[in-house]
Protein backbone atom coordinates (compact mmCIF):
# COMPACT_ATOMS: atom_id res chain seq x y z
CA UNK A 1 0.00 0.00 0.00
CA UNK A 2 2.93 2.31 0.61
CA UNK A 3 3.77 3.26 -2.98
CA UNK A 4 0.13 4.06 -3.57
CA UNK A 5 0.13 6.52 -0.69
CA UNK A 6 3.20 8.27 -2.03
CA UNK A 7 1.52 8.60 -5.35
CA UNK A 8 -1.55 10.15 -3.75
CA UNK A 9 0.55 12.69 -1.90
CA UNK A 10 2.35 13.55 -5.08
CA UNK A 11 -0.94 14.08 -6.85
CA UNK A 12 -2.25 16.23 -4.03
CA UNK A 13 0.86 18.43 -4.10
CA UNK A 14 0.63 18.66 -7.83
CA UNK A 15 -3.01 19.73 -7.65
CA UNK A 16 -2.27 22.25 -4.94
CA UNK A 17 0.54 23.71 -6.96
CA UNK A 18 -1.67 23.95 -9.98
CA UNK A 19 -4.33 25.65 -7.89
CA UNK A 20 -1.89 28.19 -6.45
CA UNK A 21 -0.42 28.95 -9.83
CA UNK A 22 -3.88 30.00 -10.96
CA UNK A 23 -4.51 32.20 -7.94
CA UNK A 24 -3.49 35.84 -8.20
CA UNK A 25 -0.25 36.56 -6.33
CA UNK A 26 -1.90 39.30 -4.28
CA UNK A 27 -3.24 36.93 -1.61
CA UNK A 28 0.26 35.74 -0.86
CA UNK A 29 1.59 39.26 -0.72
CA UNK A 30 -1.04 40.36 1.76
CA UNK A 31 -0.25 37.32 3.87
CA UNK A 32 3.41 38.21 3.97
CA UNK A 33 2.68 41.70 5.22
CA UNK A 34 3.38 41.96 8.90
CA UNK A 35 3.32 45.16 10.88
CA UNK A 36 5.93 45.27 13.66
CA UNK A 37 4.67 46.13 17.14
CA UNK A 38 5.55 49.58 18.36
CA UNK A 39 8.63 49.90 20.54
CA UNK A 40 7.49 52.45 23.10
CA UNK A 41 9.44 54.31 25.73
CA UNK A 42 7.91 56.80 28.16
CA UNK A 43 9.97 59.74 29.30
CA UNK A 44 8.15 61.94 31.79
CA UNK A 45 4.90 63.00 30.16
CA UNK A 46 6.14 62.10 26.68
CA UNK A 47 5.95 58.93 24.66
CA UNK A 48 8.68 57.92 22.25
CA UNK A 49 8.16 55.44 19.42
CA UNK A 50 11.67 54.07 19.00
CA UNK A 51 11.00 52.09 15.81
CA UNK A 52 8.96 54.79 14.08
CA UNK A 53 11.16 54.88 10.96
CA UNK A 54 10.91 51.10 10.67
CA UNK A 55 7.11 51.33 10.80
CA UNK A 56 7.23 53.92 8.02
CA UNK A 57 9.53 51.73 5.92
CA UNK A 58 7.34 48.65 6.33
CA UNK A 59 4.17 50.55 5.39
CA UNK A 60 6.08 52.50 2.72
CA UNK A 61 4.72 55.78 3.99
CA UNK A 62 6.59 59.02 4.56
CA UNK A 63 7.29 59.72 8.24
CA UNK A 64 5.44 63.04 8.08
CA UNK A 65 2.29 61.27 6.88
CA UNK A 66 2.26 58.65 9.64
CA UNK A 67 3.26 61.27 12.19
CA UNK A 68 0.43 63.57 11.17
CA UNK A 69 -2.05 60.69 11.38
CA UNK A 70 -0.96 59.61 14.86
CA UNK A 71 -0.80 63.14 16.28
CA UNK A 72 -4.17 64.01 14.80
CA UNK A 73 -5.81 60.86 16.21
CA UNK A 74 -4.24 61.45 19.62
CA UNK A 75 -4.93 65.18 19.57
CA UNK A 76 -1.35 65.73 20.62
CA UNK A 77 1.75 67.56 19.50
CA UNK A 78 4.99 65.81 18.72
CA UNK A 79 8.15 65.75 16.66
CA UNK A 80 10.05 63.38 14.43
CA UNK A 81 13.81 63.10 14.69
CA UNK A 82 15.27 62.10 11.35
CA UNK A 83 18.66 61.09 12.75
CA UNK A 84 17.35 58.59 15.29
CA UNK A 85 14.19 57.70 13.36
CA UNK A 86 12.16 58.15 16.54
CA UNK A 87 8.87 59.93 17.02
CA UNK A 88 8.22 61.84 20.23
CA UNK A 89 4.60 62.40 21.22
CA UNK A 90 3.95 65.01 23.88
CA UNK A 91 1.45 62.91 25.85
CA UNK A 92 1.50 59.57 27.59
CA UNK A 93 0.09 56.88 25.31
CA UNK A 94 0.00 53.14 25.85
CA UNK A 95 1.58 50.73 23.38
CA UNK A 96 -1.85 49.09 22.96
CA UNK A 97 -3.40 52.38 21.83
CA UNK A 98 -0.56 53.01 19.39
CA UNK A 99 -0.77 49.49 17.97
CA UNK A 100 -4.50 49.95 17.46
CA UNK A 101 -4.00 53.27 15.68
CA UNK A 102 -1.31 51.75 13.49
CA UNK A 103 -3.59 48.88 12.52
CA UNK A 104 -6.26 51.40 11.58
CA UNK A 105 -3.74 53.40 9.56
CA UNK A 106 -2.66 50.28 7.67
CA UNK A 107 -6.28 49.23 7.00
CA UNK A 108 -7.20 52.66 5.66
CA UNK A 109 -4.02 53.97 4.07
CA UNK A 110 -1.94 50.94 3.10
CA UNK A 111 -3.96 47.80 2.32
CA UNK A 112 -5.85 47.81 -0.98
CA UNK A 113 -9.57 47.35 -0.22
CA UNK A 114 -10.09 45.63 -3.55
CA UNK A 115 -7.43 42.91 -3.52
CA UNK A 116 -5.87 43.12 -0.04
CA UNK A 117 -2.33 43.79 -1.26
CA UNK A 118 -0.07 46.15 0.73
CA UNK A 119 1.69 47.34 -2.44
CA UNK A 120 0.02 50.70 -2.60
CA UNK A 121 0.89 54.38 -2.68
CA UNK A 122 -0.92 57.51 -1.60
CA UNK A 123 -1.45 60.24 -4.12
CA UNK A 124 -2.88 63.69 -3.59
CA UNK A 125 -5.09 65.09 -6.30
CA UNK A 126 -6.10 68.57 -5.26
CA UNK A 127 -7.87 68.09 -1.97
CA UNK A 128 -8.54 64.41 -2.55
CA UNK A 129 -6.32 61.61 -1.28
CA UNK A 130 -6.26 58.47 -3.37
CA UNK A 131 -4.90 55.07 -2.40
CA UNK A 132 -3.52 53.49 -5.56
CA UNK A 133 -2.86 49.76 -5.68
CA UNK A 134 0.22 48.69 -7.62
CA UNK A 135 -0.96 45.07 -7.60
CA UNK A 136 -4.44 45.39 -9.11
CA UNK A 137 -4.60 49.06 -10.17
CA UNK A 138 -7.61 49.91 -8.02
CA UNK A 139 -8.00 53.51 -6.87
CA UNK A 140 -9.73 54.27 -3.62
CA UNK A 141 -10.41 57.73 -2.17
CA UNK A 142 -9.33 57.91 1.48
CA UNK A 143 -9.91 60.58 4.14
CA UNK A 144 -7.18 63.26 3.99
CA UNK A 145 -4.77 63.24 6.90
ZN1 LIG B 1 -5.36 45.99 -5.22
XYZ file of N, CA, C and O and ligand atoms in Angstrom:
581
model
N 0.819 -1.216 0.000
C 0.000 0.000 0.000
C 0.857 1.271 0.000
O 0.363 2.336 -0.293
N 2.117 1.114 0.420
C 2.934 2.314 0.609
C 3.146 3.125 -0.685
O 2.933 4.344 -0.668
N 3.535 2.475 -1.757
C 3.773 3.258 -2.979
C 2.525 4.020 -3.403
O 2.612 5.147 -3.897
N 1.381 3.439 -3.179
C 0.131 4.063 -3.572
C -0.083 5.384 -2.818
O -0.520 6.383 -3.382
N 0.275 5.329 -1.525
C 0.127 6.521 -0.685
C 1.028 7.655 -1.195
O 0.618 8.801 -1.278
N 2.256 7.278 -1.528
C 3.204 8.269 -2.030
C 2.652 8.921 -3.299
O 2.713 10.126 -3.490
N 2.074 8.097 -4.097
C 1.520 8.599 -5.353
C 0.374 9.593 -5.094
O 0.262 10.623 -5.748
N -0.434 9.264 -4.088
C -1.551 10.149 -3.751
C -1.055 11.504 -3.260
O -1.582 12.537 -3.626
N -0.011 11.435 -2.422
C 0.546 12.685 -1.902
C 1.102 13.523 -3.049
O 0.886 14.722 -3.130
N 1.787 12.850 -3.932
C 2.346 13.549 -5.077
C 1.225 14.238 -5.868
O 1.325 15.409 -6.228
N 0.156 13.506 -6.076
C -0.939 14.080 -6.848
C -1.566 15.284 -6.140
O -1.927 16.264 -6.758
N -1.668 15.145 -4.813
C -2.253 16.226 -4.031
C -1.397 17.484 -4.135
O -1.894 18.580 -4.356
N -0.062 17.294 -3.987
C 0.856 18.428 -4.105
C 0.759 19.057 -5.488
O 0.759 20.276 -5.638
N 0.693 18.185 -6.454
C 0.629 18.659 -7.832
C -0.632 19.505 -8.048
O -0.592 20.590 -8.624
N -1.742 19.006 -7.497
C -3.010 19.727 -7.655
C -2.968 21.064 -6.915
O -3.442 22.081 -7.418
N -2.381 21.019 -5.724
C -2.269 22.255 -4.941
C -1.456 23.302 -5.695
O -1.835 24.468 -5.788
N -0.343 22.814 -6.231
C 0.543 23.707 -6.956
C -0.170 24.327 -8.148
O -0.056 25.502 -8.438
N -0.939 23.472 -8.811
C -1.674 23.951 -9.976
C -2.718 24.990 -9.562
O -2.935 25.974 -10.230
N -3.328 24.736 -8.409
C -4.335 25.651 -7.890
C -3.695 26.995 -7.559
O -4.189 28.048 -7.941
N -2.555 26.944 -6.847
C -1.889 28.186 -6.449
C -1.403 28.963 -7.655
O -1.416 30.185 -7.666
N -0.946 28.242 -8.666
C -0.422 28.946 -9.834
C -1.532 29.703 -10.559
O -1.277 30.623 -11.321
N -2.769 29.297 -10.302
C -3.879 29.997 -10.956
C -4.424 31.127 -10.109
O -5.192 31.945 -10.570
N -4.051 31.137 -8.820
C -4.514 32.204 -7.944
C -3.674 33.452 -8.189
O -2.491 33.357 -8.450
N -4.281 34.628 -8.077
C -3.490 35.845 -8.204
C -2.482 35.933 -7.056
O -2.759 35.476 -5.948
N -1.325 36.502 -7.325
C -0.251 36.561 -6.334
C -0.603 37.450 -5.147
O 0.011 37.367 -4.109
N -1.608 38.298 -5.306
C -1.902 39.305 -4.283
C -2.212 38.703 -2.911
O -1.847 39.266 -1.900
N -2.905 37.552 -2.884
C -3.245 36.931 -1.605
C -2.000 36.611 -0.814
O -1.938 36.845 0.384
N -1.003 36.101 -1.495
C 0.256 35.736 -0.856
C 0.961 36.980 -0.318
O 1.456 36.997 0.788
N 0.933 38.031 -1.128
C 1.594 39.264 -0.723
C 0.967 39.826 0.546
O 1.650 40.243 1.452
N -0.359 39.824 0.593
C -1.042 40.358 1.764
C -0.720 39.506 2.984
O -0.590 40.015 4.085
N -0.556 38.215 2.766
C -0.252 37.319 3.871
C 1.141 37.557 4.416
O 1.392 37.336 5.587
N 2.040 37.976 3.547
C 3.415 38.209 3.972
C 3.544 39.500 4.775
O 4.486 39.698 5.499
N 2.588 40.398 4.585
C 2.682 41.704 5.217
C 2.482 41.585 6.722
O 1.464 41.111 7.192
N 3.486 42.025 7.453
C 3.379 41.964 8.900
C 3.852 43.281 9.490
O 4.966 43.717 9.236
N 2.994 43.883 10.265
C 3.323 45.156 10.881
C 4.046 44.892 12.206
O 3.536 44.182 13.054
N 5.241 45.471 12.368
C 5.927 45.271 13.656
C 5.159 45.968 14.786
O 4.472 46.967 14.531
N 5.274 45.448 15.986
C 4.670 46.128 17.138
C 5.473 47.380 17.436
O 6.662 47.446 17.162
N 4.815 48.359 18.028
C 5.548 49.585 18.357
C 6.494 49.335 19.531
O 6.167 48.612 20.467
N 7.682 49.920 19.431
C 8.628 49.895 20.544
C 8.502 51.231 21.252
O 8.904 52.267 20.729
N 7.859 51.212 22.413
C 7.493 52.448 23.096
C 8.358 52.678 24.336
O 8.679 51.748 25.056
N 8.713 53.936 24.526
C 9.445 54.310 25.731
C 8.789 55.575 26.269
O 8.504 56.504 25.518
N 8.528 55.597 27.571
C 7.915 56.798 28.155
C 8.955 57.590 28.927
O 9.673 57.049 29.748
N 9.038 58.863 28.605
C 9.972 59.743 29.303
C 9.152 60.893 29.865
O 8.679 61.749 29.113
N 8.975 60.913 31.162
C 8.149 61.937 31.788
C 6.736 61.860 31.242
O 6.115 60.796 31.261
N 6.262 62.989 30.698
C 4.899 62.999 30.159
C 4.903 62.747 28.656
O 3.900 62.920 27.979
N 6.044 62.332 28.128
C 6.139 62.098 26.682
C 6.238 60.617 26.351
O 6.648 59.808 27.185
N 5.866 60.299 25.135
C 5.954 58.926 24.661
C 6.826 58.902 23.415
O 6.614 59.691 22.496
N 7.787 58.007 23.402
C 8.684 57.923 22.251
C 8.462 56.594 21.531
O 8.460 55.529 22.160
N 8.231 56.662 20.225
C 8.165 55.438 19.417
C 9.555 55.229 18.829
O 9.974 55.940 17.919
N 10.263 54.256 19.390
C 11.668 54.067 19.001
C 11.820 53.515 17.579
O 12.782 53.810 16.900
N 10.875 52.702 17.152
C 10.998 52.095 15.813
C 10.074 52.775 14.794
O 9.560 52.132 13.879
N 9.869 54.071 14.961
C 8.957 54.792 14.083
C 9.374 54.706 12.612
O 8.555 54.443 11.732
N 10.679 54.919 12.361
C 11.155 54.881 10.963
C 10.917 53.498 10.353
O 10.555 53.378 9.180
N 11.132 52.469 11.148
C 10.914 51.102 10.668
C 9.440 50.903 10.276
O 9.138 50.306 9.240
N 8.537 51.440 11.099
C 7.106 51.331 10.797
C 6.784 52.045 9.486
O 5.969 51.568 8.691
N 7.443 53.181 9.264
C 7.226 53.922 8.017
C 7.769 53.127 6.825
O 7.151 53.085 5.764
N 8.923 52.511 7.006
C 9.528 51.732 5.920
C 8.656 50.529 5.558
O 8.455 50.230 4.377
N 8.150 49.840 6.570
C 7.337 48.648 6.329
C 6.036 49.020 5.603
O 5.603 48.325 4.687
N 5.424 50.131 6.021
C 4.171 50.546 5.390
C 4.420 51.381 4.129
O 3.491 51.728 3.427
N 5.697 51.688 3.860
C 6.081 52.500 2.717
C 5.354 53.846 2.712
O 4.852 54.291 1.684
N 5.317 54.449 3.887
C 4.715 55.776 3.993
C 5.744 56.747 4.548
O 6.570 56.376 5.368
N 5.650 57.997 4.082
C 6.586 59.016 4.565
C 6.344 59.257 6.052
O 5.193 59.287 6.492
N 7.435 59.473 6.803
C 7.294 59.721 8.239
C 6.307 60.847 8.561
O 5.531 60.739 9.502
N 6.334 61.911 7.751
C 5.439 63.044 8.078
C 3.965 62.652 7.951
O 3.105 63.199 8.634
N 3.670 61.708 7.054
C 2.287 61.267 6.877
C 1.822 60.460 8.097
O 0.774 60.747 8.676
N 2.617 59.487 8.485
C 2.255 58.653 9.636
C 2.261 59.482 10.911
O 1.408 59.310 11.787
N 3.204 60.415 11.019
C 3.264 61.274 12.193
C 2.000 62.122 12.294
O 1.385 62.199 13.349
N 1.607 62.713 11.160
C 0.426 63.570 11.168
C -0.816 62.774 11.565
O -1.666 63.246 12.306
N -0.892 61.544 11.062
C -2.047 60.694 11.379
C -2.099 60.414 12.888
O -3.133 60.613 13.527
N -0.989 59.971 13.441
C -0.961 59.611 14.865
C -1.254 60.826 15.755
O -2.059 60.742 16.681
N -0.612 61.956 15.440
C -0.796 63.138 16.277
C -2.229 63.656 16.186
O -2.800 64.098 17.172
N -2.794 63.561 14.986
C -4.174 64.010 14.799
C -5.135 63.117 15.599
O -6.017 63.598 16.292
N -4.938 61.807 15.497
C -5.809 60.860 16.207
C -5.681 61.019 17.721
O -6.652 60.826 18.452
N -4.480 61.320 18.180
C -4.243 61.449 19.617
C -4.536 62.864 20.119
O -4.590 63.101 21.320
N -4.724 63.797 19.184
C -4.932 65.184 19.568
C -3.740 65.735 20.330
O -3.892 66.460 21.308
N -2.556 65.336 19.896
C -1.346 65.726 20.618
C -0.339 66.370 19.679
O -0.435 66.246 18.466
N 0.635 67.037 20.270
C 1.755 67.563 19.498
C 2.899 66.562 19.576
O 2.881 65.654 20.413
N 3.865 66.732 18.688
C 4.992 65.814 18.717
C 6.015 66.197 17.697
O 5.848 67.169 16.959
N 7.105 65.443 17.633
C 8.149 65.746 16.659
C 8.863 64.476 16.231
O 8.978 63.511 16.993
N 9.329 64.520 14.991
C 10.052 63.377 14.433
C 11.515 63.742 14.316
O 11.857 64.816 13.804
N 12.370 62.871 14.794
C 13.811 63.099 14.686
C 14.383 62.205 13.604
O 14.415 60.981 13.739
N 14.815 62.855 12.520
C 15.270 62.095 11.352
C 16.514 61.256 11.639
O 16.677 60.166 11.109
N 17.400 61.792 12.477
C 18.657 61.087 12.754
C 18.435 59.772 13.492
O 19.025 58.753 13.148
N 17.577 59.808 14.499
C 17.350 58.589 15.288
C 16.199 57.761 14.729
O 16.075 56.576 15.026
N 15.352 58.400 13.894
C 14.188 57.696 13.363
C 13.089 57.502 14.391
O 12.214 56.661 14.221
N 13.150 58.290 15.470
C 12.158 58.147 16.542
C 11.128 59.275 16.494
O 11.443 60.398 16.103
N 9.935 58.931 16.929
C 8.869 59.927 17.019
C 8.580 60.199 18.492
O 8.392 59.265 19.272
N 8.570 61.468 18.857
C 8.223 61.843 20.230
C 6.826 62.440 20.228
O 6.529 63.350 19.453
N 5.964 61.892 21.082
C 4.601 62.403 21.217
C 4.502 63.049 22.598
O 4.922 62.457 23.593
N 3.931 64.252 22.631
C 3.954 65.008 23.884
C 2.825 64.648 24.855
O 2.335 65.507 25.579
N 2.400 63.412 24.837
C 1.445 62.915 25.849
C 1.844 61.480 26.190
O 2.630 60.852 25.473
N 1.268 60.969 27.254
C 1.505 59.565 27.595
C 0.485 58.707 26.851
O -0.714 58.926 26.985
N 0.976 57.780 26.054
C 0.090 56.880 25.309
C 0.554 55.451 25.545
O 1.763 55.189 25.603
N -0.383 54.538 25.643
C -0.001 53.136 25.846
C 0.386 52.502 24.508
O -0.051 52.939 23.440
N 1.191 51.459 24.592
C 1.580 50.728 23.382
C 0.342 50.132 22.708
O 0.255 50.096 21.481
N -0.626 49.697 23.517
C -1.848 49.092 22.958
C -2.600 50.101 22.095
O -3.072 49.772 21.002
N -2.710 51.331 22.590
C -3.400 52.378 21.832
C -2.668 52.650 20.522
O -3.287 52.762 19.460
N -1.345 52.727 20.598
C -0.561 53.006 19.386
C -0.661 51.861 18.376
O -0.795 52.092 17.178
N -0.632 50.639 18.872
C -0.767 49.490 17.967
C -2.127 49.503 17.274
O -2.236 49.186 16.092
N -3.161 49.890 18.027
C -4.505 49.949 17.463
C -4.578 51.029 16.376
O -5.142 50.813 15.308
N -4.001 52.171 16.663
C -3.999 53.270 15.684
C -3.230 52.870 14.430
O -3.638 53.180 13.315
N -2.115 52.172 14.635
C -1.309 51.748 13.488
C -2.070 50.748 12.621
O -2.017 50.813 11.395
N -2.782 49.846 13.279
C -3.591 48.885 12.520
C -4.639 49.605 11.701
O -4.905 49.242 10.553
N -5.249 50.639 12.301
C -6.260 51.401 11.580
C -5.640 52.154 10.407
O -6.228 52.238 9.333
N -4.449 52.685 10.634
C -3.735 53.397 9.560
C -3.477 52.450 8.389
O -3.705 52.797 7.227
N -2.989 51.254 8.714
C -2.663 50.280 7.667
C -3.923 49.871 6.901
O -3.919 49.796 5.679
N -5.027 49.638 7.642
C -6.279 49.234 6.995
C -6.791 50.307 6.056
O -7.323 50.018 4.985
N -6.647 51.571 6.451
C -7.203 52.665 5.659
C -6.242 53.177 4.590
O -6.654 53.455 3.472
N -4.953 53.256 4.939
C -4.018 53.973 4.069
C -2.948 53.096 3.423
O -2.080 53.601 2.727
N -2.977 51.791 3.678
C -1.940 50.936 3.096
C -2.524 49.741 2.330
O -2.158 49.498 1.182
N -3.434 49.006 2.954
C -3.957 47.795 2.324
C -5.012 48.153 1.272
O -5.933 48.932 1.531
N -4.866 47.579 0.085
C -5.851 47.814 -0.984
C -7.177 47.155 -0.614
O -7.223 45.966 -0.351
N -8.277 47.931 -0.595
C -9.570 47.352 -0.215
C -10.120 46.401 -1.276
O -11.007 45.603 -0.992
N -9.590 46.489 -2.475
C -10.095 45.632 -3.551
C -9.445 44.251 -3.527
O -10.125 43.234 -3.598
N -8.107 44.210 -3.423
C -7.434 42.913 -3.516
C -6.659 42.531 -2.247
O -6.169 41.419 -2.131
N -6.535 43.455 -1.293
C -5.867 43.122 -0.038
C -4.357 43.215 -0.062
O -3.697 42.889 0.912
N -3.793 43.688 -1.177
C -2.334 43.794 -1.259
C -1.843 45.039 -0.516
O -2.537 46.051 -0.469
N -0.632 44.977 0.065
C -0.070 46.152 0.733
C 0.765 47.010 -0.208
O 1.339 48.004 0.211
N 0.850 46.613 -1.477
C 1.689 47.337 -2.442
C 0.935 48.525 -3.011
O 0.471 48.495 -4.144
N 0.813 49.548 -2.192
C 0.023 50.702 -2.598
C 0.807 51.985 -2.375
O 1.818 51.991 -1.692
N 0.305 53.060 -2.970
C 0.889 54.378 -2.683
C -0.242 55.394 -2.535
O -1.348 55.200 -3.055
N 0.059 56.442 -1.799
C -0.915 57.508 -1.599
C -0.609 58.635 -2.574
O 0.546 59.004 -2.746
N -1.654 59.143 -3.201
C -1.451 60.244 -4.121
C -2.444 61.348 -3.805
O -3.602 61.066 -3.521
N -1.972 62.574 -3.828
C -2.880 63.694 -3.593
C -3.281 64.295 -4.919
O -2.436 64.600 -5.758
N -4.591 64.432 -5.086
C -5.094 65.094 -6.298
C -5.962 66.252 -5.837
O -7.109 66.066 -5.483
N -5.392 67.433 -5.829
C -6.096 68.573 -5.263
C -6.310 68.321 -3.794
O -5.360 68.054 -3.065
N -7.585 68.329 -3.381
C -7.870 68.095 -1.972
C -8.108 66.617 -1.690
O -8.186 66.200 -0.541
N -8.223 65.837 -2.740
C -8.543 64.414 -2.550
C -7.281 63.582 -2.334
O -6.229 63.872 -2.900
N -7.400 62.576 -1.503
C -6.321 61.612 -1.281
C -6.757 60.277 -1.870
O -7.845 59.785 -1.547
N -5.907 59.722 -2.709
C -6.259 58.474 -3.375
C -5.243 57.398 -3.014
O -4.036 57.624 -3.063
N -5.758 56.234 -2.646
C -4.905 55.071 -2.402
C -4.857 54.273 -3.704
O -5.883 53.796 -4.193
N -3.656 54.176 -4.279
C -3.522 53.495 -5.564
C -2.807 52.165 -5.359
O -1.723 52.112 -4.765
N -3.412 51.101 -5.854
C -2.855 49.759 -5.679
C -1.960 49.420 -6.870
O -2.379 49.494 -8.017
N -0.716 49.053 -6.558
C 0.221 48.690 -7.622
C 0.043 47.235 -8.042
O 0.588 46.793 -9.046
N -0.724 46.479 -7.266
C -0.955 45.073 -7.602
C -2.133 44.918 -8.561
O -2.034 44.215 -9.557
N -3.266 45.599 -8.264
C -4.443 45.393 -9.106
C -4.884 46.672 -9.811
O -5.774 46.641 -10.659
N -4.275 47.809 -9.472
C -4.599 49.058 -10.166
C -5.799 49.790 -9.619
O -6.158 50.845 -10.145
N -6.424 49.268 -8.576
C -7.606 49.911 -8.021
C -7.240 51.265 -7.393
O -6.153 51.440 -6.871
N -8.186 52.207 -7.490
C -7.997 53.506 -6.871
C -9.129 53.735 -5.889
O -10.288 53.561 -6.232
N -8.753 54.134 -4.673
C -9.730 54.271 -3.616
C -9.529 55.613 -2.920
O -8.454 55.867 -2.390
N -10.563 56.491 -2.923
C -10.412 57.734 -2.172
C -10.352 57.430 -0.676
O -11.091 56.571 -0.187
N -9.447 58.096 0.033
C -9.328 57.908 1.481
C -9.420 59.267 2.167
O -9.149 60.292 1.529
N -9.812 59.285 3.444
C -9.914 60.578 4.143
C -8.543 61.253 4.210
O -7.551 60.593 4.521
N -8.476 62.547 3.892
C -7.182 63.261 3.986
C -6.677 63.256 5.427
O -7.461 63.261 6.357
N -5.372 63.204 5.566
C -4.774 63.235 6.898
C -4.365 64.663 7.215
O -3.647 65.278 6.444
Zn -5.358 45.986 -5.216
